[in-house]
């Protein structure tokens, strides 16, 4: 089968088309004939050598796909051979066939295309784990998501909005600001022109927000602490602004704050299965009713994977970048 | 009535004996004839002008007392006038009489003297809120408490030990190390001679600990992150080592860590009432069976409050410093 191989570590030139044997599904695993695969930042980090796949995971890039189940152990799931699904993977998605844990598969929602569905798992599993499980966002709370135009950001904004939350966001251009506000953010702040701390405090009458989903870290950590309300929570999922942070503990104590971090990929299969069940029950009906819509920016044929990675690194995209296999 | 007044802000010389009218209890409040009062670090900070009492609280120092209920509104509590209690206060304990919220009172446990009981509320409310409520310490987990010989530390060590936890601690002298280990710590590390990061990682076979109770902050924050296990939690309750911290987010994400902070004094009455109920149900039986014992280092007559503050600032004490009123 055709796959994308990473030839050493480095820039987009190390990505090349290769050939591998079709993998064999094990217990509770299915083989998926891949139709589309999502491109994610961890793929870029892995290509550069900064993010090794966890033990036992495929060395092929690709954390999410859509396609058709062609064989494997269906366990006690309600899936059948031939079903059209999207799935979260621990790797191996940039390929004609991939292995998925059967309980990490979800049906393609009505009203959603294969290509759109390929971009759902990584964003939605991430949002669910960090915003709902860890961040404990409750209906009606105020919520700030940095990078609101990213794949994760567009889903976080829509999910929080569907819960009746007051959603704030940041983005790097006026075009992105408009896109994020069209998805339901009360206000998206162009951080290149405006100070988000000042803006959020003004918008919340100095109360601050209940929860922040942060992918920046670096000097955003202390700034986030400033805009959190009493009992506020912050969940860090990436450090695009650098991993080092300098902060003051005074507000952490006096405002009773909680700062958490997490990464999805290394979590256990059963942990991810529980998220899949929660998504199917809660978010899938919203996708089918178009209360939440997949936001896709660009599609590339698999042979143009290098261009897809270049776009991801440019940061110009709004929503997902998808490979057609 | 006789009280201790703070004459301006500054060193121990600003503490002096004064006279005030006996305060009048309001709704759900009782008047306590004070027998003994605990001395706490926030008293020292308040004396120095670094920690103003919350709105509506007495300007007199003192966050905990023991004594006798002499009048007031007993609400739906099971207390009667004349009952011997200890109580958490929002201030006002360095005085012959003080006001306490009736639901923040607890009976003097059997086998515990009035003087010992005066030192229980601040430590135990703090430990319960931070170790159990926020830190979510579970039976059998591993637990590190910095400052294990402090009032809070001695209670944290004993409570965690009573839960079957593996308890580690740090202290500043060999004498304190012995005291903390005699309370049930598997190992207390003299941080003046040894690096606690190296020691804890060795002692836990490189796994780290599930929960850290920290009163140091400063450069302990990043060192704590290093010794936390996967899914580890850290709760910060003071910053004796400085409030600024420089840290790396990498471990926060990859180890799925949670960092929280809290201060008890500004919490709502109902919040503190819930802690009082939990303590009475869970910790009071352990005190009565002597599974947990109050550790008191020194008693001072109220006229020698300056010496009591000097001792608190010297850090020589192991356990509580108590004023006899």
XYZ file of C-alpha atoms in Angstrom:
650
model
C 0.000 0.000 0.000
C 0.993 3.609 -0.549
C 2.152 5.511 2.532
C 3.936 8.744 3.328
C 7.329 8.101 4.840
C 9.498 10.461 6.821
C 13.023 10.125 5.481
C 15.086 11.269 8.451
C 13.918 14.345 10.354
C 13.685 17.804 8.918
C 11.770 20.193 6.697
C 8.947 19.288 4.310
C 11.403 17.678 1.858
C 11.770 14.625 4.115
C 8.180 13.589 3.347
C 8.002 11.126 0.469
C 5.695 8.527 -0.983
C 6.682 4.973 -0.061
C 5.264 1.480 0.002
C 4.522 -0.773 2.962
C 2.623 -3.983 3.594
C -0.978 -3.561 4.657
C -0.953 -3.802 8.491
C -2.800 -6.601 10.332
C -5.410 -5.672 12.922
C -5.061 -7.292 16.376
C -7.547 -7.757 19.193
C -10.201 -4.990 19.262
C -8.557 -3.471 16.185
C -9.988 -2.859 12.731
C -8.354 -2.256 9.364
C -9.655 0.910 7.703
C -9.367 1.642 3.982
C -8.511 5.311 4.309
C -10.343 7.929 2.252
C -9.017 11.069 3.950
C -6.626 11.960 6.775
C -6.348 15.072 8.930
C -3.071 17.006 9.148
C -2.170 18.093 12.665
C 0.592 20.034 14.397
C 1.930 16.927 16.131
C 2.550 15.498 12.623
C 4.778 18.493 11.910
C 6.613 18.076 15.219
C 7.073 14.362 14.568
C 8.443 15.079 11.080
C 10.964 17.448 12.637
C 12.020 14.860 15.225
C 10.524 16.646 18.229
C 7.728 14.205 18.999
C 8.348 10.475 18.816
C 5.311 8.214 18.513
C 4.419 6.412 21.767
C 5.576 2.831 22.271
C 3.807 0.432 19.948
C 2.370 3.140 17.675
C 2.951 3.256 13.922
C 5.948 5.349 12.810
C 3.816 6.648 9.930
C 2.353 10.128 10.492
C -1.381 10.742 10.816
C -3.570 10.843 13.925
C -7.030 10.758 12.356
C -8.736 9.367 9.281
C -12.039 8.654 7.665
C -12.708 5.565 5.603
C -14.325 2.156 5.509
C -13.838 -0.749 7.901
C -12.577 -3.622 5.756
C -11.674 -6.251 8.344
C -10.718 -6.838 11.963
C -12.126 -7.560 15.408
C -15.320 -5.569 15.934
C -15.428 -6.460 19.654
C -18.763 -5.593 21.226
C -19.119 -2.483 19.086
C -22.148 -1.855 16.886
C -19.952 -1.541 13.782
C -20.008 -3.961 10.839
C -17.496 -4.620 8.071
C -18.136 -2.012 5.375
C -19.183 0.726 7.792
C -18.045 4.245 7.075
C -16.249 5.698 10.061
C -13.803 8.289 11.229
C -11.250 7.326 13.854
C -8.646 8.673 16.221
C -5.309 6.889 15.703
C -2.073 6.739 17.635
C -0.366 7.086 14.230
C -0.427 5.609 10.715
C -3.089 7.749 9.040
C -1.053 8.965 6.056
C -1.558 5.644 4.265
C -4.011 3.730 2.090
C -4.860 1.449 5.002
C -4.502 1.953 8.736
C -5.247 0.202 12.009
C -7.689 1.775 14.456
C -8.895 0.628 17.847
C -12.537 -0.279 17.191
C -13.729 1.783 20.169
C -11.914 4.849 18.832
C -14.065 4.755 15.677
C -17.166 6.874 15.246
C -19.751 6.764 12.462
C -19.558 9.479 9.807
C -22.243 11.905 10.949
C -25.142 12.675 8.632
C -24.557 15.928 6.726
C -20.775 15.525 6.997
C -18.568 14.445 4.063
C -15.770 11.887 4.311
C -13.183 14.638 3.898
C -14.740 16.768 6.616
C -15.112 13.776 8.935
C -11.382 12.997 8.655
C -10.704 16.246 10.498
C -13.084 15.637 13.387
C -11.450 13.079 15.709
C -8.221 14.799 16.778
C -9.964 18.148 17.376
C -13.010 16.765 19.126
C -11.241 14.204 21.334
C -8.828 16.984 22.340
C -11.564 19.509 23.040
C -13.646 17.016 24.972
C -10.775 15.852 27.159
C -9.424 19.309 27.920
C -12.503 21.511 27.972
C -15.043 19.104 29.451
C -13.134 16.400 31.369
C -10.218 18.427 32.722
C -11.491 22.001 32.379
C -14.955 21.063 33.607
C -16.664 23.778 31.525
C -20.259 24.170 32.646
C -23.235 25.597 30.830
C -23.267 29.366 30.944
C -19.666 29.850 32.054
C -17.270 32.184 30.285
C -14.566 30.582 28.169
C -11.485 31.881 26.373
C -9.791 29.813 23.682
C -6.511 30.961 22.236
C -5.968 30.055 18.606
C -9.699 30.060 17.933
C -9.210 29.570 14.192
C -7.229 26.331 14.541
C -8.802 22.916 14.122
C -9.114 22.552 17.883
C -10.131 26.195 18.265
C -13.018 26.092 15.788
C -14.452 23.036 17.567
C -13.894 24.466 21.064
C -15.697 27.688 20.135
C -18.683 25.829 18.694
C -18.979 23.281 21.488
C -18.779 25.948 24.198
C -21.285 28.093 22.314
C -23.674 25.125 22.092
C -23.477 24.905 25.899
C -24.634 28.487 26.281
C -21.191 29.678 27.300
C -19.857 33.189 26.737
C -17.030 32.442 24.313
C -13.989 34.665 23.784
C -11.054 33.921 21.567
C -7.830 35.230 20.072
C -6.538 34.988 16.506
C -3.775 36.499 14.388
C -5.668 38.300 11.609
C -8.909 40.156 10.982
C -10.000 37.418 8.580
C -9.575 34.803 11.313
C -11.339 37.040 13.819
C -14.378 37.225 11.542
C -14.354 33.458 11.022
C -14.187 32.725 14.751
C -16.939 35.217 15.544
C -19.119 33.671 12.824
C -18.796 30.361 14.711
C -20.280 31.884 17.844
C -17.527 33.711 19.732
C -18.908 36.843 21.389
C -15.612 38.520 20.636
C -12.413 37.337 19.005
C -9.379 39.531 19.628
C -6.695 40.093 16.983
C -3.726 39.667 19.294
C -1.426 41.377 16.818
C -3.241 44.684 17.365
C -4.794 44.395 20.801
C -3.835 43.235 24.275
C -6.095 40.306 25.123
C -5.689 40.830 28.879
C -7.060 44.361 28.725
C -9.798 43.378 26.270
C -11.032 40.328 28.190
C -11.059 42.194 31.504
C -13.094 44.992 29.900
C -15.478 42.564 28.219
C -16.105 40.667 31.478
C -16.455 43.762 33.662
C -13.088 42.889 35.282
C -14.395 39.488 36.460
C -12.292 37.444 34.035
C -13.207 34.100 32.494
C -13.934 30.743 34.138
C -11.865 28.607 31.778
C -9.035 29.123 29.292
C -7.944 26.584 26.686
C -4.385 27.510 25.844
C -2.052 26.294 23.122
C 0.483 29.093 23.486
C 2.066 28.786 26.985
C 5.273 30.902 27.211
C 4.383 34.424 28.267
C 0.666 33.681 27.882
C 0.729 31.724 31.144
C 1.010 34.765 33.395
C -1.332 36.765 31.139
C -3.889 33.961 31.350
C -3.600 34.001 35.135
C -4.505 37.712 35.016
C -7.705 37.097 33.034
C -8.951 34.104 35.019
C -11.829 34.658 37.406
C -12.014 33.430 40.994
C -11.961 29.603 40.869
C -10.740 29.881 37.258
C -9.101 27.015 35.376
C -6.559 26.930 32.576
C -5.725 23.880 30.481
C -2.548 23.939 28.389
C -2.450 21.646 25.356
C 0.576 22.966 23.442
C 3.343 25.525 23.755
C 3.475 27.331 20.426
C 4.778 30.366 22.338
C 7.544 28.400 24.056
C 7.557 25.966 26.928
C 9.266 28.206 29.493
C 7.041 30.426 31.577
C 7.608 32.945 34.315
C 4.698 33.479 36.635
C 3.584 34.844 39.954
C 1.858 32.553 42.442
C -0.041 35.370 44.162
C -3.083 35.239 41.885
C -2.986 31.421 41.797
C -3.532 31.431 45.570
C -5.803 34.420 46.016
C -8.017 33.493 43.047
C -7.965 29.758 43.806
C -6.803 28.893 40.298
C -6.076 25.528 38.715
C -3.546 25.078 35.898
C -3.492 21.738 34.090
C -1.846 20.296 31.031
C -2.437 17.210 28.998
C -1.566 15.330 25.841
C -4.014 12.925 24.300
C -1.815 10.604 22.297
C -0.188 8.698 25.141
C -3.470 8.085 26.981
C -4.761 4.539 27.394
C -7.107 2.887 24.935
C -9.885 2.694 27.509
C -9.502 6.395 28.279
C -9.908 7.277 24.602
C -12.830 4.854 24.284
C -14.678 6.718 27.017
C -14.163 9.996 25.160
C -15.444 8.401 21.944
C -18.629 7.307 23.746
C -19.148 10.763 25.207
C -18.644 12.408 21.799
C -21.065 10.046 20.111
C -23.712 10.740 22.706
C -23.240 14.487 23.039
C -21.497 15.993 20.006
C -22.596 13.694 17.169
C -26.251 14.823 17.408
C -25.023 18.447 17.237
C -23.012 17.662 14.085
C -26.006 15.925 12.493
C -28.225 18.931 13.270
C -25.480 21.245 11.945
C -25.298 23.035 15.287
C -21.604 22.265 15.051
C -20.003 22.228 11.608
C -16.582 20.964 10.532
C -14.413 23.817 9.305
C -12.040 22.731 6.544
C -9.581 25.124 4.925
C -7.828 23.059 2.275
C -7.678 19.607 0.712
C -4.489 18.132 -0.737
C -3.968 14.879 -2.577
C -1.654 12.636 -0.569
C 1.190 13.187 -3.070
C 1.139 16.882 -2.061
C 1.581 16.176 1.628
C 4.598 18.518 1.685
C 2.419 21.440 0.633
C -0.096 20.493 3.321
C 2.652 20.592 5.958
C 3.952 23.902 4.609
C 0.466 25.375 4.989
C 0.143 24.036 8.550
C 3.468 25.672 9.408
C 2.514 28.976 7.759
C -0.445 29.251 10.131
C -2.583 30.826 7.399
C -5.309 28.180 7.668
C -8.682 28.497 9.387
C -9.872 25.080 10.548
C -8.534 21.804 9.217
C -6.143 20.785 6.473
C -7.078 17.430 4.937
C -5.233 14.875 2.803
C -7.176 12.851 0.247
C -5.664 9.388 0.133
C -11.781 43.026 77.397
C -8.081 42.560 76.925
C -6.880 42.248 73.316
C -3.619 42.399 71.413
C -3.485 45.429 69.155
C -1.238 46.064 66.194
C 0.071 49.586 66.498
C 0.911 50.423 62.907
C 2.673 47.785 60.818
C 6.117 46.442 61.535
C 8.251 44.186 63.697
C 7.201 42.469 66.932
C 7.327 45.773 68.829
C 4.058 46.916 67.222
C 2.132 44.256 69.177
C 0.745 45.608 72.433
C -1.955 44.861 74.984
C -5.054 47.021 74.571
C -8.659 47.140 75.613
C -11.814 46.819 73.507
C -15.508 46.302 74.110
C -16.671 42.690 74.045
C -18.026 42.096 70.497
C -21.665 41.223 69.868
C -22.503 38.042 67.965
C -24.858 38.336 64.981
C -26.934 35.755 63.152
C -25.384 32.258 63.299
C -22.565 33.688 65.376
C -21.480 32.830 68.915
C -19.388 34.672 71.489
C -16.513 32.563 72.772
C -14.669 33.233 76.038
C -11.188 32.457 74.742
C -8.868 30.152 76.656
C -6.132 29.753 74.065
C -5.356 31.014 70.547
C -3.109 29.604 67.810
C -0.353 31.720 66.273
C -0.117 31.425 62.487
C 2.047 32.788 59.697
C -0.796 34.924 58.301
C -0.821 36.713 61.716
C 2.822 37.637 61.142
C 2.085 38.816 57.603
C -0.882 40.853 58.817
C 1.251 42.435 61.556
C 3.765 43.459 58.890
C 1.048 44.979 56.701
C 1.236 42.357 53.939
C -2.119 40.678 54.507
C -5.170 42.752 55.249
C -8.141 40.988 56.864
C -11.012 40.305 54.428
C -13.985 42.665 54.347
C -16.021 42.500 57.532
C -13.408 40.556 59.520
C -12.009 41.750 62.846
C -8.795 43.792 62.613
C -7.489 41.897 65.663
C -5.051 39.082 64.852
C -5.872 35.428 65.489
C -7.429 32.834 63.182
C -8.209 30.068 65.669
C -9.130 29.699 69.326
C -10.398 27.311 71.943
C -12.780 28.350 74.686
C -16.333 28.283 75.925
C -19.476 29.437 74.138
C -20.972 32.133 76.370
C -23.778 33.517 74.202
C -25.049 33.924 70.663
C -27.191 32.307 67.981
C -26.659 28.545 68.007
C -28.583 28.103 64.738
C -29.416 24.465 64.056
C -26.117 23.305 65.515
C -25.931 20.757 68.326
C -23.992 23.179 70.533
C -25.291 24.668 73.813
C -24.195 27.701 75.803
C -21.294 26.589 77.995
C -19.920 24.090 75.464
C -16.182 23.827 75.097
C -15.178 24.289 71.488
C -12.383 25.214 69.162
C -13.151 27.391 66.155
C -11.773 28.736 62.933
C -12.068 32.540 62.812
C -11.688 35.139 60.105
C -9.790 37.168 62.742
C -10.095 38.349 66.334
C -8.575 35.448 68.255
C -5.918 37.332 70.234
C -8.534 38.541 72.724
C -10.427 37.528 75.836
C -13.616 37.131 73.811
C -14.147 36.555 70.113
C -16.920 35.980 67.615
C -17.085 32.700 65.686
C -19.514 31.441 63.097
C -21.356 28.669 64.941
C -20.814 26.205 62.081
C -17.058 26.861 62.202
C -16.943 25.558 65.793
C -15.966 22.020 66.660
C -16.123 20.274 70.030
C -12.843 19.867 71.920
C -11.912 16.258 71.141
C -11.524 13.804 74.014
C -7.846 13.375 74.969
C -7.022 16.871 73.699
C -6.371 19.844 75.997
C -7.790 23.324 75.492
C -4.330 24.609 74.571
C -3.750 21.844 72.059
C -7.243 22.282 70.581
C -6.589 25.981 69.934
C -4.011 24.934 67.350
C -6.207 22.490 65.448
C -8.642 24.552 63.325
C -6.321 26.537 61.039
C -4.088 23.525 60.313
C -6.878 21.017 59.835
C -9.224 23.213 57.773
C -6.218 24.057 55.554
C -5.094 20.447 55.198
C -8.607 19.214 54.493
C -9.318 21.822 51.848
C -6.009 21.504 50.050
C -5.094 17.845 50.452
C -8.535 16.256 50.300
C -10.880 18.678 48.494
C -8.478 20.204 45.960
C -5.619 17.695 45.936
C -7.986 14.746 45.998
C -5.524 12.526 47.896
C -6.718 8.937 47.814
C -5.919 6.042 50.107
C -2.585 4.473 49.257
C -1.270 7.289 47.078
C 2.162 8.829 47.562
C 2.260 12.313 49.062
C 4.987 14.898 49.588
C 4.509 17.762 52.015
C 7.073 20.524 52.191
C 7.541 22.065 55.616
C 6.471 18.871 57.325
C 7.308 20.213 60.793
C 4.978 23.218 60.527
C 1.511 23.267 62.069
C -0.036 22.413 58.705
C 2.770 19.966 57.914
C 2.430 17.897 61.097
C -1.304 17.495 60.456
C -0.865 16.744 56.740
C 1.679 14.022 57.490
C -0.573 12.375 60.078
C -3.779 12.601 58.051
C -2.129 11.173 54.928
C -0.495 8.433 57.007
C -3.893 7.539 58.495
C -5.139 7.063 54.912
C -2.450 4.510 54.191
C -0.521 6.922 51.991
C 3.240 6.808 51.438
C 4.236 10.104 53.022
C 7.409 12.025 52.204
C 8.388 15.400 53.551
C 11.084 18.049 53.755
C 12.354 19.996 56.775
C 15.274 22.262 57.643
C 17.064 20.377 60.433
C 17.813 16.848 61.593
C 15.711 17.418 64.701
C 12.704 18.349 62.551
C 13.367 15.382 60.262
C 13.175 13.024 63.240
C 9.975 14.668 64.478
C 8.276 14.387 61.081
C 9.334 10.767 60.647
C 8.023 9.961 64.122
C 4.612 11.221 62.922
C 4.559 8.671 60.131
C 6.552 10.041 57.200
C 8.394 7.223 55.435
C 11.226 9.652 54.836
C 11.729 13.311 55.660
C 14.540 15.024 53.766
C 16.725 17.699 55.350
C 16.666 20.091 52.405
C 19.703 21.950 53.706
C 21.893 18.877 53.070
C 20.080 16.942 50.360
C 18.334 17.595 47.059
C 14.716 16.587 47.517
C 14.196 15.999 43.776
C 16.937 13.388 43.623
C 15.865 11.809 46.914
C 12.168 11.546 46.080
C 12.842 10.126 42.624
C 15.137 7.499 44.165
C 12.661 6.670 46.907
C 9.796 6.247 44.422
C 11.812 4.264 41.859
C 11.669 7.308 39.538
C 7.841 7.280 39.492
C 7.439 10.456 41.564
C 4.589 11.269 43.929
C 0.862 11.649 43.263
C 0.335 14.827 45.293
C 2.489 17.629 46.689
C 1.347 20.138 49.314
C 3.628 23.119 48.878
C 4.128 26.223 50.991
C 7.384 27.290 49.331
C 6.608 28.159 45.677
C 9.507 30.110 44.098
C 12.047 27.692 42.673
C 10.248 24.742 44.275
C 7.560 24.952 41.584
C 9.699 23.534 38.792
C 11.373 21.089 41.191
C 7.940 19.887 42.306
C 6.963 19.379 38.667
C 10.010 17.116 38.305
C 8.972 14.884 41.226
C 5.287 14.587 40.328
C 4.101 11.316 38.831
C 1.901 10.948 35.772
C -1.473 12.555 36.639
C 0.243 14.235 39.593
C -1.208 17.228 41.442
C 0.393 20.080 43.338
C -1.434 22.462 45.646
C 0.300 25.690 46.666
C -0.811 27.291 49.926
C 1.953 29.837 50.563
C 5.089 31.247 48.977
C 7.717 31.274 51.684
C 10.308 30.857 48.913
C 8.985 33.771 46.865
C 5.949 34.213 44.661
C 7.781 34.327 41.300
C 8.391 31.026 39.577
C 10.046 29.982 36.370
C 8.851 26.724 34.942
C 8.705 24.515 31.894
C 5.350 23.401 30.526
C 6.719 20.235 28.921
C 6.249 18.014 31.966
C 2.898 19.652 32.782
C 1.619 18.416 29.411
C 3.381 15.092 29.067
C 2.691 14.075 32.673
C -0.854 15.473 32.687
C -0.212 17.560 35.796
C -2.499 19.869 37.729
C -1.228 22.865 39.715
C -3.651 24.609 42.040
C -3.490 27.261 44.705
C -5.847 28.378 47.403
C -6.287 30.520 50.475
C -8.784 29.604 53.135
C -9.517 32.901 54.851
C -11.517 34.574 52.113
C -13.722 31.544 51.449
C -17.451 31.746 52.142
C -18.997 30.782 55.469
C -20.863 27.879 53.910
C -17.669 26.578 52.330
C -15.926 26.560 55.708
C -18.984 24.987 57.351
C -18.756 22.056 54.951
C -15.103 21.558 55.883
C -16.005 21.662 59.585
C -18.587 18.908 59.034
C -16.103 16.771 57.134
C -13.467 17.209 59.847
C -15.896 16.325 62.610
C -16.933 13.185 60.789
C -13.528 12.023 59.596
C -10.691 13.556 61.615
C -12.286 14.050 65.058
C -12.575 10.283 65.667
C -8.886 9.938 64.758
C -7.975 12.667 67.275
C -10.057 10.995 69.975
C -8.363 7.644 69.305
C -4.963 9.429 69.272
C -4.293 8.235 65.738
C -3.662 11.911 65.040
C -2.127 14.002 67.817
C -1.792 17.775 68.081
C 1.872 18.798 68.040
C 2.504 21.889 70.146
C 5.950 23.415 70.478
C 5.474 26.307 72.862
C 2.898 28.137 74.971
C 3.092 31.847 75.732
C 0.910 33.981 77.983
C -0.888 36.572 75.874
C 1.311 39.354 77.298
C 4.288 37.637 75.635
C 2.709 37.627 72.166
C 5.821 39.384 70.781
C 8.004 36.451 71.811
C 5.498 34.075 70.204
C 5.732 36.008 66.913
C 9.537 36.075 67.152
C 9.561 32.295 67.500
C 7.195 31.888 64.521
C 9.524 34.050 62.438
C 12.640 32.173 63.578
C 11.195 28.966 62.159
C 12.680 26.944 65.014
C 9.319 25.503 66.085
C 7.966 22.030 65.364
C 4.166 22.109 65.315
C 2.074 24.871 66.821
C 2.790 27.949 68.923
C -0.087 28.746 71.297
C -1.104 31.823 73.279
C -2.806 31.367 76.652
C -5.356 34.129 77.025
